[in-house]
Coordinates of C-alpha atoms in Angstrom, one line a residue:
M1 CA -0.1 0.3 -0.1
L2 CA 1.2 3.3 -1.0
N3 CA 1.3 6.3 1.7
S4 CA -0.6 9.5 1.3
Y5 CA 1.1 12.7 0.5
T6 CA 0.3 16.4 0.4
K7 CA -0.3 18.3 -2.7
N8 CA 2.9 20.1 -2.4
E9 CA 4.9 16.4 -1.7
V10 CA 3.3 15.4 -4.7
L11 CA 4.2 18.2 -6.9
K12 CA 7.9 18.2 -5.7
M13 CA 8.4 14.5 -6.7
L14 CA 6.9 15.3 -10.3
K15 CA 8.7 18.2 -10.4
D16 CA 12.4 16.2 -9.8
D17 CA 11.1 13.8 -12.6
C18 CA 10.5 16.6 -14.7
E19 CA 14.5 17.5 -15.1
N20 CA 14.5 14.0 -17.8
I21 CA 11.1 15.2 -19.3
K22 CA 11.5 18.4 -21.2
I23 CA 9.7 19.8 -24.4
K24 CA 11.6 20.1 -27.5
S25 CA 11.9 23.4 -29.0
H26 CA 11.3 24.4 -33.0
V27 CA 11.4 27.6 -35.0
I28 CA 8.2 29.6 -36.3
M29 CA 7.2 32.6 -37.5
L30 CA 6.7 35.5 -35.5
E31 CA 3.5 36.1 -36.5
D32 CA 2.8 32.6 -35.3
S33 CA 4.5 32.7 -31.7
L34 CA 1.5 34.3 -29.4
N35 CA 1.3 32.6 -25.9
H36 CA 4.4 30.1 -27.0
V37 CA 7.3 30.4 -24.7
L38 CA 11.0 31.1 -25.5
A39 CA 13.4 28.1 -25.8
K40 CA 16.3 30.7 -25.5
D41 CA 17.7 34.3 -25.1
V42 CA 16.8 36.3 -27.6
I43 CA 20.1 38.5 -28.8
S44 CA 19.8 41.6 -30.5
K45 CA 21.6 42.3 -33.8
V46 CA 20.7 45.7 -33.9
N47 CA 21.0 48.8 -32.2
I48 CA 18.1 50.7 -31.1
P49 CA 17.3 53.7 -32.3
E50 CA 19.9 52.5 -35.0
S51 CA 21.4 56.3 -34.9
D52 CA 21.2 59.4 -33.2
I53 CA 17.3 60.5 -33.4
A54 CA 15.7 63.8 -32.2
Q55 CA 13.8 63.5 -29.0
I56 CA 11.5 66.2 -29.5
D57 CA 10.4 68.3 -32.0
G58 CA 12.8 71.1 -32.6
Y59 CA 16.1 72.2 -34.4
A60 CA 19.2 69.9 -34.9
I61 CA 22.0 71.7 -33.5
N62 CA 25.4 72.1 -32.3
H63 CA 25.6 73.2 -28.5
E64 CA 29.0 75.1 -29.1
G65 CA 27.5 77.5 -31.8
L66 CA 25.4 79.2 -28.9
Y67 CA 28.4 80.0 -26.7
G68 CA 28.3 83.3 -25.6
V69 CA 24.5 83.6 -26.6
D70 CA 22.8 86.2 -24.4
Y71 CA 19.1 87.3 -23.9
Y72 CA 19.5 90.5 -25.8
E73 CA 21.9 89.4 -28.2
P74 CA 21.0 86.0 -30.2
I75 CA 22.6 84.2 -32.5
R76 CA 21.6 83.6 -35.9
F77 CA 21.6 80.5 -37.5
D78 CA 20.8 79.8 -41.6
I79 CA 18.4 77.1 -42.0
V80 CA 19.6 74.2 -44.0
N81 CA 18.4 70.6 -45.2
E82 CA 21.3 68.7 -45.4
N83 CA 22.6 65.8 -43.9
E84 CA 25.5 67.6 -42.4
I85 CA 26.0 71.2 -40.6
N86 CA 28.5 73.5 -39.2
L87 CA 28.6 75.4 -36.2
T88 CA 26.3 78.3 -37.9
Q89 CA 23.6 76.2 -39.8
I90 CA 20.2 74.2 -38.1
K91 CA 18.3 72.1 -39.2
K92 CA 14.8 71.3 -38.2
V93 CA 13.4 67.9 -37.5
S94 CA 10.3 66.0 -35.8
K95 CA 10.7 63.6 -33.0
G96 CA 12.1 61.0 -34.5
D97 CA 14.3 61.9 -37.1
K98 CA 17.6 61.1 -37.5
L99 CA 19.9 63.8 -36.5
P100 CA 22.2 65.1 -39.5
L101 CA 26.5 65.0 -39.1
G102 CA 27.9 68.0 -36.6
A103 CA 24.4 68.2 -34.4
D104 CA 24.8 67.5 -30.8
S105 CA 21.3 68.6 -29.4
V106 CA 17.7 69.3 -30.7
I107 CA 16.4 73.2 -29.6
D108 CA 12.7 73.2 -28.6
I109 CA 11.0 74.8 -31.4
K110 CA 9.5 77.2 -28.8
Y111 CA 12.6 79.2 -28.1
V112 CA 13.5 79.4 -32.0
K113 CA 12.6 82.9 -33.4
E114 CA 12.0 82.1 -37.2
Y115 CA 12.7 84.7 -39.9
G116 CA 11.9 82.4 -43.0
S117 CA 15.6 81.3 -44.1
Y118 CA 17.3 82.0 -40.7
V119 CA 16.2 81.8 -37.0
T120 CA 17.6 83.2 -33.9
I121 CA 18.1 81.7 -30.4
N122 CA 18.9 83.8 -27.3
R123 CA 19.8 80.6 -25.0
P124 CA 22.1 78.0 -24.3
I125 CA 21.5 74.8 -24.9
N126 CA 23.2 71.5 -23.0
K127 CA 25.4 69.0 -25.1
N128 CA 22.7 66.2 -25.9
S129 CA 19.7 67.9 -25.0
G130 CA 16.5 66.6 -26.6
V131 CA 18.5 63.7 -28.4
C132 CA 18.1 59.9 -28.2
F133 CA 21.2 58.6 -28.7
K134 CA 22.4 55.1 -31.0
G135 CA 21.4 52.0 -28.9
S136 CA 19.9 53.7 -25.9
T137 CA 17.0 51.8 -25.7
V138 CA 18.7 48.5 -26.9
K139 CA 22.4 48.2 -27.5
E140 CA 23.7 45.3 -30.1
N141 CA 24.5 41.9 -28.4
D142 CA 22.0 42.9 -25.4
V143 CA 19.5 40.4 -24.2
V144 CA 16.0 41.6 -24.9
L145 CA 14.1 38.6 -24.1
R146 CA 15.0 35.8 -21.7
K147 CA 14.5 32.3 -22.0
N148 CA 11.2 30.6 -20.9
T149 CA 9.4 34.2 -21.1
L150 CA 5.8 33.5 -21.9
L151 CA 5.3 35.7 -25.6
N152 CA 2.6 38.7 -25.3
S153 CA 1.5 41.0 -28.1
F154 CA 3.9 43.8 -26.6
H155 CA 7.3 41.1 -26.9
I156 CA 6.1 40.2 -30.4
G157 CA 5.9 44.3 -31.3
L158 CA 9.5 44.2 -29.8
L159 CA 10.7 41.3 -31.6
A160 CA 9.4 43.0 -34.9
S161 CA 11.2 46.2 -33.7
L162 CA 14.5 44.4 -34.0
N163 CA 13.3 42.8 -37.9
E164 CA 13.0 39.2 -35.7
F165 CA 10.9 37.2 -37.8
M166 CA 11.7 33.7 -36.8
V167 CA 12.1 32.6 -33.1
E168 CA 12.7 29.4 -31.5
V169 CA 9.9 28.6 -28.9
Y170 CA 9.1 25.4 -26.9
K171 CA 6.4 23.6 -28.8
K172 CA 3.4 23.4 -27.0
V173 CA 2.9 20.2 -24.6
K174 CA 0.6 17.6 -26.1
I175 CA -2.0 16.4 -23.4
G176 CA -4.4 13.1 -24.6
I177 CA -7.4 12.3 -23.0
I178 CA -8.6 8.6 -22.7
S179 CA -12.1 8.3 -21.4
T180 CA -12.7 4.6 -20.1
G181 CA -16.7 3.7 -18.8
N182 CA -19.3 1.2 -20.0
N183 CA -21.8 3.7 -20.0
I184 CA -20.9 7.1 -21.7
I185 CA -21.6 8.6 -25.3
K186 CA -20.3 11.4 -27.2
V187 CA -22.3 14.5 -27.1
R188 CA -24.0 13.8 -30.3
D189 CA -24.8 10.4 -29.3
K190 CA -28.3 9.6 -28.1
D191 CA -29.0 7.2 -25.5
I192 CA -30.9 8.2 -22.7
N193 CA -29.6 5.5 -20.6
K194 CA -26.0 6.3 -20.7
D195 CA -24.0 9.6 -19.7
I196 CA -22.6 11.9 -21.7
D197 CA -18.7 12.2 -21.4
I198 CA -18.6 15.8 -20.1
C199 CA -15.5 16.0 -18.7
S200 CA -13.2 15.6 -21.9
Y201 CA -15.0 18.9 -22.8
I202 CA -14.1 20.1 -19.6
L203 CA -10.4 19.1 -20.3
L204 CA -10.3 20.6 -23.8
S205 CA -11.2 23.3 -22.8
E206 CA -8.9 24.4 -20.1
L207 CA -6.4 22.7 -22.6
E208 CA -7.1 26.1 -25.1
K209 CA -6.7 28.3 -22.4
K210 CA -3.6 26.7 -21.2
R211 CA -2.0 27.1 -24.9
C212 CA -1.7 23.2 -24.8
V213 CA -2.3 20.7 -27.9
G214 CA -5.3 18.6 -26.4
I215 CA -5.7 15.3 -28.2
S216 CA -9.0 13.3 -27.4
Y217 CA -8.5 9.4 -27.7
G218 CA -12.0 8.6 -27.2
I219 CA -14.3 6.1 -25.1
Y220 CA -13.2 2.8 -24.3
K221 CA -14.4 0.2 -21.7
N222 CA -11.4 0.2 -19.9
A223 CA -7.5 1.5 -20.1
D224 CA -7.2 -0.1 -23.4
K225 CA -3.3 -0.9 -23.5
E226 CA -2.9 -0.3 -27.6
V227 CA -4.6 3.2 -27.1
L228 CA -2.6 3.8 -23.8
D229 CA 0.9 3.1 -25.6
K230 CA -0.2 5.2 -28.4
A231 CA -1.1 7.8 -26.7
T232 CA 1.9 7.7 -24.0
K233 CA 3.9 7.9 -27.5
E234 CA 2.6 10.9 -29.1
C235 CA 1.5 13.1 -25.5
D236 CA 3.6 14.7 -22.9
I237 CA 0.9 14.0 -20.5
V238 CA -2.0 11.9 -20.6
I239 CA -5.1 12.2 -18.7
I240 CA -7.6 9.1 -18.1
L241 CA -11.2 9.9 -17.1
N242 CA -12.6 7.2 -15.4
Y243 CA -16.3 7.0 -15.2
D244 CA -16.5 3.6 -13.4
K245 CA -17.3 3.7 -10.2
N246 CA -14.3 1.4 -8.9
K247 CA -10.5 2.7 -9.0
F248 CA -8.5 0.9 -10.9
F249 CA -4.5 0.9 -11.5
L250 CA -2.5 0.4 -14.7
E251 CA -0.6 -2.5 -14.9
S252 CA 2.5 -0.7 -16.6
G253 CA 4.4 1.9 -15.0
K254 CA 5.5 3.7 -12.1
C255 CA 2.7 4.6 -9.8
Y256 CA 3.2 7.8 -7.8
F257 CA 0.8 7.9 -5.4
E258 CA -2.5 6.0 -4.7
D259 CA -4.0 8.6 -2.1
I260 CA -3.2 12.6 -2.3
L261 CA -4.2 15.0 0.4
I262 CA -6.8 17.1 -2.1
S263 CA -10.2 17.0 -2.2
P264 CA -11.9 16.8 -4.7
S265 CA -9.4 14.5 -6.9
K266 CA -8.5 12.8 -3.6
N267 CA -8.7 9.6 -5.5
A268 CA -6.5 10.7 -8.7
L269 CA -3.7 8.1 -9.8
I270 CA -0.5 9.2 -11.2
Y271 CA 1.8 7.0 -13.3
N272 CA 4.8 7.4 -15.3
I273 CA 4.9 5.6 -18.0
N274 CA 8.1 5.8 -20.6
S275 CA 9.1 9.1 -19.5
T276 CA 5.3 10.1 -19.7
F277 CA 3.0 11.3 -16.8
V278 CA -0.4 9.4 -16.8
Y279 CA -3.0 10.8 -14.5
V280 CA -6.3 9.2 -13.7
F281 CA -9.0 10.9 -12.4
D282 CA -12.9 10.2 -11.3
S283 CA -14.6 11.8 -13.6
M284 CA -16.5 14.3 -12.3
P285 CA -16.4 17.7 -12.7
K286 CA -15.2 18.8 -9.7
D287 CA -12.5 16.3 -9.4
V288 CA -11.5 17.0 -12.9
L289 CA -11.1 21.0 -12.4
I290 CA -9.5 20.7 -9.7
G291 CA -7.0 17.8 -10.5
F292 CA -6.1 19.5 -14.0
R293 CA -5.4 23.1 -12.1
E294 CA -3.3 21.3 -8.9
L295 CA -1.7 18.5 -10.5
V296 CA -1.4 18.6 -13.6
N297 CA -0.9 22.4 -14.6
P298 CA 1.9 22.7 -12.3
V299 CA 3.6 20.0 -14.1
M300 CA 3.0 21.7 -17.4
N301 CA 4.7 24.7 -16.4
Y302 CA 7.9 22.3 -15.0
M303 CA 8.3 20.7 -18.5
I304 CA 8.7 24.4 -19.8
D305 CA 10.2 26.0 -16.9
I306 CA 7.8 28.7 -16.4
K307 CA 5.6 30.4 -13.7
D308 CA 1.7 30.6 -14.7
S309 CA -0.8 31.2 -12.5
E310 CA -4.7 31.3 -12.7
G311 CA -6.3 34.6 -12.1
Y312 CA -7.5 35.5 -8.9
I313 CA -9.5 38.1 -6.8
D314 CA -9.5 38.4 -3.2
A315 CA -13.5 38.4 -2.1
I316 CA -15.3 38.4 1.3
S317 CA -16.7 35.1 2.6
L318 CA -20.4 35.9 3.0
Y319 CA -20.8 32.9 5.7
N320 CA -18.6 29.9 7.9
I321 CA -17.6 27.4 5.6
P322 CA -16.3 24.3 7.8
A323 CA -13.6 22.2 6.4
R324 CA -11.4 19.2 7.1
K325 CA -8.1 19.1 8.8
G326 CA -5.1 17.3 7.4
I327 CA -6.4 17.6 3.9
N328 CA -5.9 20.9 1.1
E329 CA -9.9 21.2 0.6
Y330 CA -11.1 22.8 -2.8
V331 CA -14.8 24.6 -2.3
F332 CA -16.7 25.6 -5.3
V333 CA -18.0 29.1 -5.2
K334 CA -20.3 31.7 -6.3
I335 CA -18.7 35.6 -7.0
M336 CA -20.6 38.6 -6.4
E337 CA -20.2 42.3 -6.3
E338 CA -22.5 44.2 -3.8
K339 CA -22.0 48.0 -2.1
D340 CA -18.8 48.3 -3.9
E341 CA -17.0 45.0 -2.6
T342 CA -16.9 41.9 -3.4
Y343 CA -18.3 38.6 -2.0
F344 CA -18.6 34.8 -2.3
E345 CA -20.3 31.8 -1.0
A346 CA -19.8 27.9 -1.3
I347 CA -21.8 26.1 -3.7
D348 CA -23.4 23.6 -1.5
F349 CA -21.5 20.1 -1.1
D350 CA -24.3 18.6 -2.0
A351 CA -25.3 20.4 -5.2
S352 CA -25.4 18.4 -8.6
Y353 CA -23.1 18.6 -10.9
S354 CA -25.2 20.6 -13.1
E355 CA -25.7 23.1 -10.5
V356 CA -21.8 23.6 -9.5
M357 CA -20.8 24.4 -13.2
R358 CA -23.9 26.5 -13.6
D359 CA -23.2 28.5 -10.4
A360 CA -19.5 28.4 -10.0
N361 CA -17.3 30.8 -10.9
G362 CA -14.2 30.1 -9.0
Y363 CA -13.1 28.0 -6.4
I364 CA -10.9 28.6 -3.0
E365 CA -8.5 26.7 -1.1
I366 CA -8.5 25.4 2.7
S367 CA -5.4 24.5 3.5
K368 CA -4.9 21.5 5.5
N369 CA -4.1 23.3 8.7
K370 CA -7.8 25.4 8.6
D371 CA -11.2 23.6 9.5
K372 CA -12.9 26.5 8.5
I373 CA -13.0 29.8 6.6
E374 CA -15.0 32.2 9.1
K375 CA -17.9 34.5 8.3
D376 CA -16.2 38.1 6.7
E377 CA -12.9 36.6 6.4
T378 CA -11.0 37.7 2.8
V379 CA -9.7 35.0 0.9
K380 CA -8.2 34.4 -2.2
V381 CA -10.8 33.0 -5.3
T382 CA -9.4 31.5 -8.2
L383 CA -11.2 32.5 -10.8
L384 CA -12.7 29.7 -13.6

């Protein structure tokens, strides 16, 4: 008989084994890289800006041309439109324009009096004023994005500004789903005496949110060895949904845990078969969602070495919520707004799965050291 383990003990063991199970990388087009994870540092091949540019609208000037200037004795400068100026010349520029050779500053247009082909200025200017220098934002050979960065739209914009049109990213984690049971059918099938395989749809939706590739292998009466072998070869993680009431064990692979101290998902089994993690969950919506969020998702993050957490809010409990000490308990809740405050109430423990799926929009974790959540206690609520 295997021992009981806390969630943190389970995840530590799985994390240790993840050192030998890493997702491979590949190179993809920049426009396809949103929500992918960088497999290596991105090093700039260019300077940004590529040359000294104007930081403001005004006139490009060499500050030495203003030596000795006085408020009552302004200095005249000829306006030119050349790529180089001398100490007696000035060139009008807009923000972002490249500076002409010989210029080391940009003076604001409001400090300049214009007279057609020339201007006068009656105040000095500091060297480098109004200038954004070559490489001041990004220098050539700078690391601009670190390995294991989860790419968002701004990251993609940054890479485009560096003229990076291909990026090396980790392949998306592949997760296979096998539904098992004698009395289940797909959504489109019609048989009033059988149950619909709703948990596979819950999982596939979660996988899409988590930027994974979900592969459904269909419905089987039991954990068919042929399909399990196929799934473990093709996928990084396999989830078996057990619709039968009896707990079953796989014959092959290393079984980590028989008793995990969380609820729901207390009956979850976790195996390592040919370096692929295989989870077995009782096919109740609450067990599957909590099992995925709390036991599978962290392992996915270990595989690509990122920190990715669910969205959450702080909310106030409307009632006392009892719990069992010694086990991490997850309670589905309904979140509501009232008088500029956010509150929640627990979904009744005996509610049907249809009621839970209809009413719940979050869940809370009650740690194994607590026996209840107090009325008016502020709690972190993980959003669905």
